[in-house]
mmCIF file of C-alpha atoms in Angstrom:
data_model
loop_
_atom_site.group_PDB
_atom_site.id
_atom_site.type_symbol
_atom_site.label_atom_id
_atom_site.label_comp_id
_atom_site.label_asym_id
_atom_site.label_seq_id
_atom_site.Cartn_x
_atom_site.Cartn_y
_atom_site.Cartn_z
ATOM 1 C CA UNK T 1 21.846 11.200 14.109
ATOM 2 C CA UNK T 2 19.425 13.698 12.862
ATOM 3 C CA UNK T 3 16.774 13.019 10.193
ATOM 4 C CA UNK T 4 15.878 16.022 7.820
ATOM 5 C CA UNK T 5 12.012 15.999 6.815
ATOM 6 C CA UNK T 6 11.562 18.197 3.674
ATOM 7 C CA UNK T 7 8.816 19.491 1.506
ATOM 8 C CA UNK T 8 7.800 16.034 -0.487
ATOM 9 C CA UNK T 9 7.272 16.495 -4.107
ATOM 10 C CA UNK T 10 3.248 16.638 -4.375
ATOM 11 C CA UNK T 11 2.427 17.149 -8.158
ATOM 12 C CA UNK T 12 4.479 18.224 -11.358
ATOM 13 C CA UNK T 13 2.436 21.700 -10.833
ATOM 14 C CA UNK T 14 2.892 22.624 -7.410
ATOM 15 C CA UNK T 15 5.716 24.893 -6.610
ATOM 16 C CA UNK T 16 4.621 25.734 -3.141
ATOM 17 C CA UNK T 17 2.818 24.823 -0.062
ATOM 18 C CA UNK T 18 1.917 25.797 3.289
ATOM 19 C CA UNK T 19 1.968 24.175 6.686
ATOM 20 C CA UNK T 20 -1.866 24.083 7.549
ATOM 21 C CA UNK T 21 -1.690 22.566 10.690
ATOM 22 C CA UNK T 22 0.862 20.426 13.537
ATOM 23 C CA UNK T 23 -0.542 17.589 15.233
ATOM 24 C CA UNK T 24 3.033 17.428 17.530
ATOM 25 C CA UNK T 25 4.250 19.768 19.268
ATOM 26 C CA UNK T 26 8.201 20.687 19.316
ATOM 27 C CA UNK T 27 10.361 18.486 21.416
ATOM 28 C CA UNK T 28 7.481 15.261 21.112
ATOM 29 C CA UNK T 29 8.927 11.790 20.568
ATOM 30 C CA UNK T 30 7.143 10.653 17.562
ATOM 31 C CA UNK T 31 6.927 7.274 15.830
ATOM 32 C CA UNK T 32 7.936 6.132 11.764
ATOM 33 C CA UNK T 33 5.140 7.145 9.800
ATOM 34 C CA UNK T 34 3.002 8.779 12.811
ATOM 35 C CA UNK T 35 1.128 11.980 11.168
ATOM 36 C CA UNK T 36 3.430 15.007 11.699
ATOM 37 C CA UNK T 37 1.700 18.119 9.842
ATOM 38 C CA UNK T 38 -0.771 18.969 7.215
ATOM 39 C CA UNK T 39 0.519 20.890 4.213
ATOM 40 C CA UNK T 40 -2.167 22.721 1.655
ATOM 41 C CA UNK T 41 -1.213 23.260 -1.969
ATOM 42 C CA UNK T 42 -3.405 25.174 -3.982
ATOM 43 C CA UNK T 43 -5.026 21.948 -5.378
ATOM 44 C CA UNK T 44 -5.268 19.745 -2.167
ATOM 45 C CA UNK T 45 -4.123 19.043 1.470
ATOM 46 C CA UNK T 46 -1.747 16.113 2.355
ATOM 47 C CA UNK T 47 -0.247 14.533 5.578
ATOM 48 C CA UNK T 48 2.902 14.748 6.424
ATOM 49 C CA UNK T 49 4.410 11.288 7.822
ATOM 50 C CA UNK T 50 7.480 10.512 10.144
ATOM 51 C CA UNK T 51 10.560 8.783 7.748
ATOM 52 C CA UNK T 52 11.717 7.959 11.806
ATOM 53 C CA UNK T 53 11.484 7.448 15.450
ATOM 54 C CA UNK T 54 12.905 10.161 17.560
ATOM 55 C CA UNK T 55 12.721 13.749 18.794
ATOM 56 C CA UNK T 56 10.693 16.240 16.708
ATOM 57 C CA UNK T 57 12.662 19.553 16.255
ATOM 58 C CA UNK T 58 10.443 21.948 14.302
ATOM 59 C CA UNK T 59 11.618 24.711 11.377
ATOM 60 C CA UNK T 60 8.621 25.208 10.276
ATOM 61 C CA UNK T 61 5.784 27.166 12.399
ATOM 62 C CA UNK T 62 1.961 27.171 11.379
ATOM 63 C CA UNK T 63 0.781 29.271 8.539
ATOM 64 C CA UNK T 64 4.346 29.562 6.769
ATOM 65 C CA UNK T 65 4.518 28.625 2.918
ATOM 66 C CA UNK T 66 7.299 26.497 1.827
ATOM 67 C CA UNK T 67 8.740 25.267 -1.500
ATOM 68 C CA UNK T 68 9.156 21.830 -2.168
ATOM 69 C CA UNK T 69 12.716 20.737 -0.778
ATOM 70 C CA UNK T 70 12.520 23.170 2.369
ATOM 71 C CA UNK T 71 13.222 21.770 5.684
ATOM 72 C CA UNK T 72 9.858 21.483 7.335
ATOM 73 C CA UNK T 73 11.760 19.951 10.716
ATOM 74 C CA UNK T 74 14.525 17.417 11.813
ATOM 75 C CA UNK T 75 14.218 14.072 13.907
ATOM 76 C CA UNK T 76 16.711 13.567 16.104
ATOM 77 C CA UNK T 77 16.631 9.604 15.397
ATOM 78 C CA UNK T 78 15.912 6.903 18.808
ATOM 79 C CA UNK T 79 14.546 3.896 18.897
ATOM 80 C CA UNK T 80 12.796 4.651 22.275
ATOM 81 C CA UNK T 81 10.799 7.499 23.563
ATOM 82 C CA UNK T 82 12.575 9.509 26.915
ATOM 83 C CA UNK T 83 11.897 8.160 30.380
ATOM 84 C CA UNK T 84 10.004 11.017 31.454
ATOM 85 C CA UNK T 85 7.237 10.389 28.505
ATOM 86 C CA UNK T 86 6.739 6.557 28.781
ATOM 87 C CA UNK T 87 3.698 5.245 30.407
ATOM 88 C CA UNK T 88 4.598 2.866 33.216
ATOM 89 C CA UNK T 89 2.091 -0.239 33.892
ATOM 90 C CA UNK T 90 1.166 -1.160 36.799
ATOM 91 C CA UNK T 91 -0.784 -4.121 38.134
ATOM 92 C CA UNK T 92 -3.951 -2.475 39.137
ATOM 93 C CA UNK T 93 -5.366 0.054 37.017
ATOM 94 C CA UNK T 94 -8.617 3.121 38.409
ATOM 95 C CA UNK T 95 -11.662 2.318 37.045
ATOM 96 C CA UNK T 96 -12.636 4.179 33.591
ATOM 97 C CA UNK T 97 -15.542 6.062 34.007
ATOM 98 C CA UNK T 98 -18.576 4.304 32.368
ATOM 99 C CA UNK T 99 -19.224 5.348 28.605
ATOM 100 C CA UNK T 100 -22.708 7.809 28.542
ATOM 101 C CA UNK T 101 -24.222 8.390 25.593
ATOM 102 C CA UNK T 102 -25.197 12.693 25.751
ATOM 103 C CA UNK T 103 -27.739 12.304 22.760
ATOM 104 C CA UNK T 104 -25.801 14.324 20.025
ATOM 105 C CA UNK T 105 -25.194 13.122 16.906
ATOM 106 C CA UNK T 106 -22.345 14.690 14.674
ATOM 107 C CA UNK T 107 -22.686 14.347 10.372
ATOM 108 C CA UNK T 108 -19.474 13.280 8.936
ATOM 109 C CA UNK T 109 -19.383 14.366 5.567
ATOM 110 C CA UNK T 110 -16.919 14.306 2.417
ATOM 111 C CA UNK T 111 -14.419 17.423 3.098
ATOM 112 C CA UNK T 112 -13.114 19.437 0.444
ATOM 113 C CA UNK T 113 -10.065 17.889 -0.333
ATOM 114 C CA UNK T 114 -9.357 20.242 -3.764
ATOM 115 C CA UNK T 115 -10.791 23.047 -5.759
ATOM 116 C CA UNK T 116 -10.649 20.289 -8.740
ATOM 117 C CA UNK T 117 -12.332 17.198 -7.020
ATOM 118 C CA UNK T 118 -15.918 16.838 -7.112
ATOM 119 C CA UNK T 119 -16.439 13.501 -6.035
ATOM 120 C CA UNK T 120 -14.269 10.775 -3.603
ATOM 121 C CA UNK T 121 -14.570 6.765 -3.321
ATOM 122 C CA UNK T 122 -14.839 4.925 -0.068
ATOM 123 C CA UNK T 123 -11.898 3.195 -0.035
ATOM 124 C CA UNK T 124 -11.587 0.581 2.749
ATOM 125 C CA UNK T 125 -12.503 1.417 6.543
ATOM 126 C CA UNK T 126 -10.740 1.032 9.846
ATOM 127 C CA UNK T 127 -12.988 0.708 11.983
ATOM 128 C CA UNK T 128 -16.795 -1.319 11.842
ATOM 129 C CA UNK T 129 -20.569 -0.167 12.567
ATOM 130 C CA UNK T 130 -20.943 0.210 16.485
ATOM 131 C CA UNK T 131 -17.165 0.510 17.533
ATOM 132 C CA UNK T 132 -15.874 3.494 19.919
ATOM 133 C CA UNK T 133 -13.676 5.582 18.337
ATOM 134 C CA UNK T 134 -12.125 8.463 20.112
ATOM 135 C CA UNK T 135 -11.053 11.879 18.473
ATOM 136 C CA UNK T 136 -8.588 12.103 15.558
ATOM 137 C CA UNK T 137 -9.093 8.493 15.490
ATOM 138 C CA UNK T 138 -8.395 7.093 11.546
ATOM 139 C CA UNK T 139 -12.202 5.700 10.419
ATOM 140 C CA UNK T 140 -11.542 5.334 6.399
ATOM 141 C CA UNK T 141 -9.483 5.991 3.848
ATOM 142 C CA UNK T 142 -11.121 8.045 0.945
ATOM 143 C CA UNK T 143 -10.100 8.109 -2.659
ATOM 144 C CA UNK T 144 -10.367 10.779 -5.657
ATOM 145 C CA UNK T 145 -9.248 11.004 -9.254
ATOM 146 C CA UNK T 146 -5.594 12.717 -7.915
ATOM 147 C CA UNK T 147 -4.543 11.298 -4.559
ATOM 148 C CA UNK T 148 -6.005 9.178 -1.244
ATOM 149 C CA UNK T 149 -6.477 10.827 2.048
ATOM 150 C CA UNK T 150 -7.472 9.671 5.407
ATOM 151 C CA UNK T 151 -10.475 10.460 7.197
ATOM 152 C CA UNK T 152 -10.308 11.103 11.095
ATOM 153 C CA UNK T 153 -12.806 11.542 13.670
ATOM 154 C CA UNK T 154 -13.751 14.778 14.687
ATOM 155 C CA UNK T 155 -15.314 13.679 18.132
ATOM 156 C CA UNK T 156 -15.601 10.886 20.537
ATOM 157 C CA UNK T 157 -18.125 8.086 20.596
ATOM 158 C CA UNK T 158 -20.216 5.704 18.765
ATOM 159 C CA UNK T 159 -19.411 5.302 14.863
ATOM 160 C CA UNK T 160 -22.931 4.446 12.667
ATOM 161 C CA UNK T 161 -21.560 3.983 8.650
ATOM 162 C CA UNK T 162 -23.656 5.400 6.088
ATOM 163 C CA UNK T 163 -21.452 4.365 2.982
ATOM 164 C CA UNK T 164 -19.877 1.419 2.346
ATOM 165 C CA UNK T 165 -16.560 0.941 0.976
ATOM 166 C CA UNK T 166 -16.649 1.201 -3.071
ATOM 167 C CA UNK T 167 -19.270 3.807 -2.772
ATOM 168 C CA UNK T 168 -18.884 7.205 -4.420
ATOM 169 C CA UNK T 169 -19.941 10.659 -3.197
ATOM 170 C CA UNK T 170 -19.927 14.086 -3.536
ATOM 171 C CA UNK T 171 -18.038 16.788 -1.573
ATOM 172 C CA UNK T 172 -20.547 17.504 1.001
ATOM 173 C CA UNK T 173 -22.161 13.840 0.790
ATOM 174 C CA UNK T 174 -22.596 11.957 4.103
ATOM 175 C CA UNK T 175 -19.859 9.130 5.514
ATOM 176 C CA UNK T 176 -20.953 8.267 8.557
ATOM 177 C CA UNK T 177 -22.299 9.550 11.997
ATOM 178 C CA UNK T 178 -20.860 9.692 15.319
ATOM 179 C CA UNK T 179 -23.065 9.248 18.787
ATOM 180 C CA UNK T 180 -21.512 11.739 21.088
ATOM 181 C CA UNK T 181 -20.674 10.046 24.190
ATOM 182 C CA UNK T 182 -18.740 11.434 27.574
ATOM 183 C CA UNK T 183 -17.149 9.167 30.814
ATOM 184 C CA UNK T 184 -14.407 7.706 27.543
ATOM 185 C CA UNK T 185 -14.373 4.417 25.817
ATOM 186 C CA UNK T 186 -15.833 1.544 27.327
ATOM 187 C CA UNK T 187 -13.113 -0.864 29.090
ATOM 188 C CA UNK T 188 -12.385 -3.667 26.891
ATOM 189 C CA UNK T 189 -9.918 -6.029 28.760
ATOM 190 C CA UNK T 190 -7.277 -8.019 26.599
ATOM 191 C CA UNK T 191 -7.847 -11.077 25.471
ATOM 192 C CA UNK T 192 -5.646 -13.631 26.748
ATOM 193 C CA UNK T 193 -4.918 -17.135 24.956
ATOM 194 C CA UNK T 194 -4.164 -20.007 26.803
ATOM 195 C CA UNK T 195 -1.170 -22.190 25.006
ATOM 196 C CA UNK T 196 -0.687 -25.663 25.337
ATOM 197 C CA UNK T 197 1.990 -25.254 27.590
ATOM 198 C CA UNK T 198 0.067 -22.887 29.981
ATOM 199 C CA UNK T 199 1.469 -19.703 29.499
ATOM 200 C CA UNK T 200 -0.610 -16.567 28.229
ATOM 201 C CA UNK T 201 -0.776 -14.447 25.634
ATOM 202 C CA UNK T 202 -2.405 -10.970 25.749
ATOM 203 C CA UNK T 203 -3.404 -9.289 22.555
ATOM 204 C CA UNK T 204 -2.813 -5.231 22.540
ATOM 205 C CA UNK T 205 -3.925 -5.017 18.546
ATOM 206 C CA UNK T 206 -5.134 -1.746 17.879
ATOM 207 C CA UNK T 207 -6.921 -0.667 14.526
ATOM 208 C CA UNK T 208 -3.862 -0.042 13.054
ATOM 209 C CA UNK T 209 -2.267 -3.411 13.500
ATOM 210 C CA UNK T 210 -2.088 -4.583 9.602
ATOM 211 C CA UNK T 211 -3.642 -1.952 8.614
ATOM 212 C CA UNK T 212 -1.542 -0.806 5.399
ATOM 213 C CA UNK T 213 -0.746 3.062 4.527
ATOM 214 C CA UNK T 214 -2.247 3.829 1.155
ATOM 215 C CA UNK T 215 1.155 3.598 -0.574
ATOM 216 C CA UNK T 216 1.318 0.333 1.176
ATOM 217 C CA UNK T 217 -1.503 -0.787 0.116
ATOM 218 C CA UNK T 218 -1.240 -0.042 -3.533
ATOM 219 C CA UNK T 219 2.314 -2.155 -3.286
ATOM 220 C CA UNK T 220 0.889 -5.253 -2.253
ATOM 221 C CA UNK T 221 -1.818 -5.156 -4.353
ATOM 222 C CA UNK T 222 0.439 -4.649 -7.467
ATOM 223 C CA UNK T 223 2.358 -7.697 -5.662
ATOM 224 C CA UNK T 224 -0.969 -9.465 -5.471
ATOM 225 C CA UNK T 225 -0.128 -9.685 -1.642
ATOM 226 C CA UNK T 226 -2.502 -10.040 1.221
ATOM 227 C CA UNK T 227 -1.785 -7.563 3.841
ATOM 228 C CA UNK T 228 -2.668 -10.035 6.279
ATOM 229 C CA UNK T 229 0.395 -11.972 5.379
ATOM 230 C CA UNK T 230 2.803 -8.988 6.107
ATOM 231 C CA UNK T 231 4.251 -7.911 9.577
ATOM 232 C CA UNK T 232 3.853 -3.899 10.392
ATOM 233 C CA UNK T 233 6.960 -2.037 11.530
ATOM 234 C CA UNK T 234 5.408 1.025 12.296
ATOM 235 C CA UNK T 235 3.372 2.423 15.034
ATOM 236 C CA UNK T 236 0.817 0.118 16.756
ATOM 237 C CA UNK T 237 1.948 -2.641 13.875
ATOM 238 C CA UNK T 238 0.936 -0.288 10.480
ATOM 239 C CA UNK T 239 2.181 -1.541 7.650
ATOM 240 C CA UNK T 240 4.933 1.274 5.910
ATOM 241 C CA UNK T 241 5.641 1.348 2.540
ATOM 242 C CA UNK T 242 8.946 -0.213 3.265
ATOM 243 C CA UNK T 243 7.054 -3.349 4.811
ATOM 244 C CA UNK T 244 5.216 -3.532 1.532
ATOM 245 C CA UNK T 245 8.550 -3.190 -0.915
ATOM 246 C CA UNK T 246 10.536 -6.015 1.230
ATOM 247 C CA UNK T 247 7.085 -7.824 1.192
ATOM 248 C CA UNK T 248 7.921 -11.426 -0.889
ATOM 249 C CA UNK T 249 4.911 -13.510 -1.749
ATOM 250 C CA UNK T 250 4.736 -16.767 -0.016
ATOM 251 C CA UNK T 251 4.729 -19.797 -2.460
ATOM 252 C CA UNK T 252 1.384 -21.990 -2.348
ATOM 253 C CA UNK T 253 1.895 -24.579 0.509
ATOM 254 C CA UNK T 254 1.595 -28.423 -1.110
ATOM 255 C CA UNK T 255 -0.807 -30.302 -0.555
ATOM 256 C CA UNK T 256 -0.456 -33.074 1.768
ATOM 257 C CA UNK T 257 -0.382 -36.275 0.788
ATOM 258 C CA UNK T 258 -1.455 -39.333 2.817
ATOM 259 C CA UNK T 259 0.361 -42.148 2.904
ATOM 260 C CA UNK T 260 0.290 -44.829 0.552
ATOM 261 C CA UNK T 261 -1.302 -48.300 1.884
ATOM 262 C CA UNK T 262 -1.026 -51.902 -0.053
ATOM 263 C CA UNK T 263 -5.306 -51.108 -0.160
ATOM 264 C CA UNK T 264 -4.944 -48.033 -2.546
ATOM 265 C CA UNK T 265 -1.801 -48.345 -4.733
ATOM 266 C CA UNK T 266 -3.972 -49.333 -7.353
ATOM 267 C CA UNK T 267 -5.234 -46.047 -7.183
ATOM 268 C CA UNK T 268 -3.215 -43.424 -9.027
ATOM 269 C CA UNK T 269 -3.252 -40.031 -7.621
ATOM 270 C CA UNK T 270 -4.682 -36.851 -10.226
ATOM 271 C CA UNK T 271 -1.966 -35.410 -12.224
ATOM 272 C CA UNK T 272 -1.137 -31.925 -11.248
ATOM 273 C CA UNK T 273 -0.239 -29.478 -14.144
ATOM 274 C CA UNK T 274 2.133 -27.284 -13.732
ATOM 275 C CA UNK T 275 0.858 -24.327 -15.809
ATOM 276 C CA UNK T 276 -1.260 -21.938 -13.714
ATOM 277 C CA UNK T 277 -3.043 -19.646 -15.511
ATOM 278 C CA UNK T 278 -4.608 -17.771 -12.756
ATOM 279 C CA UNK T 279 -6.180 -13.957 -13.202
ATOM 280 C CA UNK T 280 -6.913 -11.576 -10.139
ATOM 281 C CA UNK T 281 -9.484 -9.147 -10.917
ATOM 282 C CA UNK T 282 -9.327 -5.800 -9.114
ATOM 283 C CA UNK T 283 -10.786 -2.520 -8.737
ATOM 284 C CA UNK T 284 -9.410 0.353 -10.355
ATOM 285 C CA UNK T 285 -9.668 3.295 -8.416
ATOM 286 C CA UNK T 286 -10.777 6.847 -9.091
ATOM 287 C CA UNK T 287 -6.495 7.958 -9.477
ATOM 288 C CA UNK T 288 -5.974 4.829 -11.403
ATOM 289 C CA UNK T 289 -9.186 5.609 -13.905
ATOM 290 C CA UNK T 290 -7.919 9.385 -14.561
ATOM 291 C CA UNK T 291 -4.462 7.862 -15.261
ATOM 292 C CA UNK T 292 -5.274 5.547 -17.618
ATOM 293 C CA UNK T 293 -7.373 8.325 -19.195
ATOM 294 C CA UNK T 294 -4.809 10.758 -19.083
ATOM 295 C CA UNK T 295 -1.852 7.828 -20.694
ATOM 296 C CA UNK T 296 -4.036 7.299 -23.585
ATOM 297 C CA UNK T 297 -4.987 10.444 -24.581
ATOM 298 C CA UNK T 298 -1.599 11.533 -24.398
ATOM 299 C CA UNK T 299 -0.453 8.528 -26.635
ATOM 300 C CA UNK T 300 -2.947 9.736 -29.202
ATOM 301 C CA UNK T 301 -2.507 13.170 -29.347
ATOM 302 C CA UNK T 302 1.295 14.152 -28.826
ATOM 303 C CA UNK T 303 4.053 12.871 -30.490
ATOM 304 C CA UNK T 304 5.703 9.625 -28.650
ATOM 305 C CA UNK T 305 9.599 9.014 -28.444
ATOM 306 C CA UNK T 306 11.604 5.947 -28.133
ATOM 307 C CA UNK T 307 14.647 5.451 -25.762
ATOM 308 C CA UNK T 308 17.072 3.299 -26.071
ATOM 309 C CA UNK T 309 19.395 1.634 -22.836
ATOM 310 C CA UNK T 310 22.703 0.179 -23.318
ATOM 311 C CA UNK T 311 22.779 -3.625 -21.853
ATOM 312 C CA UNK T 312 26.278 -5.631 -21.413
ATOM 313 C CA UNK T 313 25.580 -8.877 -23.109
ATOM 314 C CA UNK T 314 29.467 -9.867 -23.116
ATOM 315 C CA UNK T 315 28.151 -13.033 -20.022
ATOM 316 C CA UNK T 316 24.853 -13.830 -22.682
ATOM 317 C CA UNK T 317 27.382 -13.981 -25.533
ATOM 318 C CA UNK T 318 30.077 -16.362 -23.715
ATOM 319 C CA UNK T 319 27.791 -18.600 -22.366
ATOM 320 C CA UNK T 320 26.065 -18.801 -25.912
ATOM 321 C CA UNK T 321 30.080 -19.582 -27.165
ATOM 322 C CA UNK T 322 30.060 -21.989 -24.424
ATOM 323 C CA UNK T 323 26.959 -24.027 -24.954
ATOM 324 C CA UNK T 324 25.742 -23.511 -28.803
ATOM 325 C CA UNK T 325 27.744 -26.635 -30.290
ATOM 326 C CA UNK T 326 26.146 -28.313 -27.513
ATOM 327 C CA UNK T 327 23.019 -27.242 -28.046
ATOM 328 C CA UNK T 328 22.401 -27.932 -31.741
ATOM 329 C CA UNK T 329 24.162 -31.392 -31.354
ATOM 330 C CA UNK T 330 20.518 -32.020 -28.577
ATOM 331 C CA UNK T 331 17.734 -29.820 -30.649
ATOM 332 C CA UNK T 332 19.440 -29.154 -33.751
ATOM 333 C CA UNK T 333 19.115 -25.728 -33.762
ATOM 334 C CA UNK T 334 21.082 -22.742 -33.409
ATOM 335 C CA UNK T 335 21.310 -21.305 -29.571
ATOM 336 C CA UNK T 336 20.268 -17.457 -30.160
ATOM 337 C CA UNK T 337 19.290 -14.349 -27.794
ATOM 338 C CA UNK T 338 16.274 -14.286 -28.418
ATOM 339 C CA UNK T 339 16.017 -17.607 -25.919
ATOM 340 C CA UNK T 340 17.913 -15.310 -23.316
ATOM 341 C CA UNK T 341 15.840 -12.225 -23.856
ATOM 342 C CA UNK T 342 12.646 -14.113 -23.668
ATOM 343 C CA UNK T 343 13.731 -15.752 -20.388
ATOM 344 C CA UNK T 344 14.820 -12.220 -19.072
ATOM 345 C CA UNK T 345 11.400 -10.906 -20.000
ATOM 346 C CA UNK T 346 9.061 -13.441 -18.332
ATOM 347 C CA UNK T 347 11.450 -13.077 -15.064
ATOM 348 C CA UNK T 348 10.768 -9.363 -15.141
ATOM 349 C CA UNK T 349 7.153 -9.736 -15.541
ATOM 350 C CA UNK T 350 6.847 -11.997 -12.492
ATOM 351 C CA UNK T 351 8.419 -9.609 -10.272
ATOM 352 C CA UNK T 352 6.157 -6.408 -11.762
ATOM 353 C CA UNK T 353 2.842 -8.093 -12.213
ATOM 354 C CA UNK T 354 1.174 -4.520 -12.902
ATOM 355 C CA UNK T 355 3.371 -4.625 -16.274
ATOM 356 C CA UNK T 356 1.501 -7.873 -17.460
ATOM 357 C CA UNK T 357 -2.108 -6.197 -16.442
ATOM 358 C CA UNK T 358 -4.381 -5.565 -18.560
ATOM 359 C CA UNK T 359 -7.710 -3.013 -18.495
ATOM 360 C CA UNK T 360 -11.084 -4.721 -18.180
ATOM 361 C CA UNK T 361 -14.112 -2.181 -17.856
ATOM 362 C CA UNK T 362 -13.400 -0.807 -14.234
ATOM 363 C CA UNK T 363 -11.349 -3.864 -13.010
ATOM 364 C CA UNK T 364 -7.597 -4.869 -13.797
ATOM 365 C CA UNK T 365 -6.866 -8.155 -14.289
ATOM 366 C CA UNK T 366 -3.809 -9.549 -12.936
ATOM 367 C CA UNK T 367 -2.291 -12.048 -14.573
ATOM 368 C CA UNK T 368 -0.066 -14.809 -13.278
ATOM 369 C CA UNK T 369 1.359 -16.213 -16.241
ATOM 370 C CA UNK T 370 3.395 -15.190 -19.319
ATOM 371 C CA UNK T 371 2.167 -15.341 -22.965
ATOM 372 C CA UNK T 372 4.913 -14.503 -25.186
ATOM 373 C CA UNK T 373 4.756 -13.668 -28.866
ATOM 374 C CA UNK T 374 7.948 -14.334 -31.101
ATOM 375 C CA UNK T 375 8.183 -13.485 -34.552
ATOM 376 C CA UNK T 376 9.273 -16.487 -36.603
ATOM 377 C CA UNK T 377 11.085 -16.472 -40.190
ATOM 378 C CA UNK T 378 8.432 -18.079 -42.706
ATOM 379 C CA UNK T 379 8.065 -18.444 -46.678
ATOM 380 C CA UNK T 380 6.263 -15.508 -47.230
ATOM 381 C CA UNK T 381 7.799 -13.326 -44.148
ATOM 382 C CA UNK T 382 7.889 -12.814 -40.609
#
């Protein structure tokens, strides 16, 4: 079964846009969500992903300009890479060369990601102060006011961080600095865990094990999910967007509680209330900012429509034929729909938390609870 990878829609504006550059070559096994291409518009440059594992069939060579919807390639889908290209292990591995620094240093500074971006954020980094990192190697992901890119290595050796996530610089302004070094990474063997029952376990983590893609990331944060509590599917353990969307957040554990002795029944435990009125507080980033901008300027200056869906309320309406006699018999009051609709609302709010957000300065505040409003009939109006 074949997989078709097309031109992705990048922006309402862009018609067009041109394969920059291939990091695989035709006939490579690649992994879901491994980088495939870069492809410039005429506002900024974006990477390609893998939508599946299998055999890379290119359609589209270097240089070529594309509209959105062309075929850029086709994955011929596997679960496994050929025999020929997997790496066998064996129990006794050469000796890597030892790791020399040379005495370069290499400026990593803010690319030009757009003819309209000035300025990027630090968004979160991969990798720490002191690690190895080896080329093309992801170090950060960078934000602006229109998308989020990823920032790569450009050599081998020793990463030094000059900004820290949540800082903002210019096009131009410095990231980070790289110690050239030659001989390869220094060997690092696994760490192995010893269980109660004797056996092993070696850990082959790489930087991209629960690391989330940026779509991924935005997911789970709109779920108010740590990515630490969800599993990567793609290469080296990443988490895809598709991890994030099946992501479910895991109810509070309860608190233990000891057993009762004849020396402290006297002593009543604390009552726990059941409303939790919790708020997250997070970041808005430099996209998010320009959004909101954009949504309320747009909301004051153009004209704003209302749409109307269609809902079948013929299984609200027989259970309210069902139960109503019932019901004002026990509260003596009419069952209506606006119990139903109220119910419907707070269950949709739970499961799209961004919906019951709110704008705070630069943070949003998430909130996990539902206030509702309702209109009641009074003497002198609603």
């Amino acid at each position: 079964m074949s997989k078709e990878m097309k031109v992705p829609t990048v922006g309402e504006s862009i018609s067009e846009v041109t394969i920059a550059q291939w990091n695989k070559q035709n006939g490579d096994f690649v992994e879901i969500d491994e980088i495939l291409c870069e492809l410039e518009s005429d506002k900024a440059t974006f990477e390609l992903t893998a939508e599946a594992s299998g055999i890379l069939e290119i359609a589209a060579e270097e240089g070529e300009t594309l509209e959105i919807g062309a075929l850029i390639c086709t994955i011929k889908e596997s679960d496994s890479a050929p025999a020929s290209s997997q790496k066998e292990e064996t129990t006794e591995a050469p000796a890597a060369e030892e790791a020399k620094a040379t005495g370069e240093v290499i400026d990593m500074v803010v690319p030009t990601v757009g003819e309209s971006i000035t300025e990027v954020t630090i968004a979160t980094w991969s990798k720490e102060d002191g690690d190895h990192v080896e080329a093309d190697e992801l170090l950060c992901e960078i934000e602006s006011d229109k998308a989020t890119f990823e920032f790569v290595s450009e050599h081998s050796g020793i990463l030094r961080i000059v900004a820290q996530e949540g800082d903002t610089l210019e096009i131009g302004g410095l990231i980070g600095k790289i110690e050239i070094t030659t001989g390869g990474a220094p060997k690092v063997q696994s760490k192995e865990v010893a269980s109660e029952g004797g056996a092993t376990v070696s850990s082959n983590d790489t930087y991209a094990t629960g690391h989330a893609s940026p779509a991924a990331a935005k997911i789970l944060a709109e779920k108010g999910i740590d990515p630490s509590e969800v599993k990567g599917t793609g290469k080296d353990g990443r988490i895809t967007k598709e991890d994030a969307e099946k992501a479910v957040k895991k109810a509070p554990a309860a608190a233990q509680k000891p057993a009762a002795t004849k020396d402290d029944k006297s002593e009543a435990a604390a009552p726990t209330s059941p409303l939790n009125r919790n708020v997250r507080r997070q970041k808005m980033t430099s996209l998010r900012k320009t959004v909101s901008r954009r949504l309320v300027s747009v909301k004051n200056e153009t004209a704003m429509l209302t749409t109307f869906n269609e809902v079948d309320m013929k299984p609200i309406m027989d259970i309210r034929s069902k139960y109503k006699e019932k019901f004002k018999e026990k509260h003596e009051i009419g069952l209506g729909f606006m119990s139903f609709f109220t119910k419907a609302v707070c269950m949709a709010l739970q499961e799209w938390p961004a919906v019951n957000a709110q704008i705070d300065g630069n943070e949003i505040l998430y909130n996990d609870f539902c206030d509702i409003s309702i209109a009641v009939s009074a003497p002198k109006g609603l």
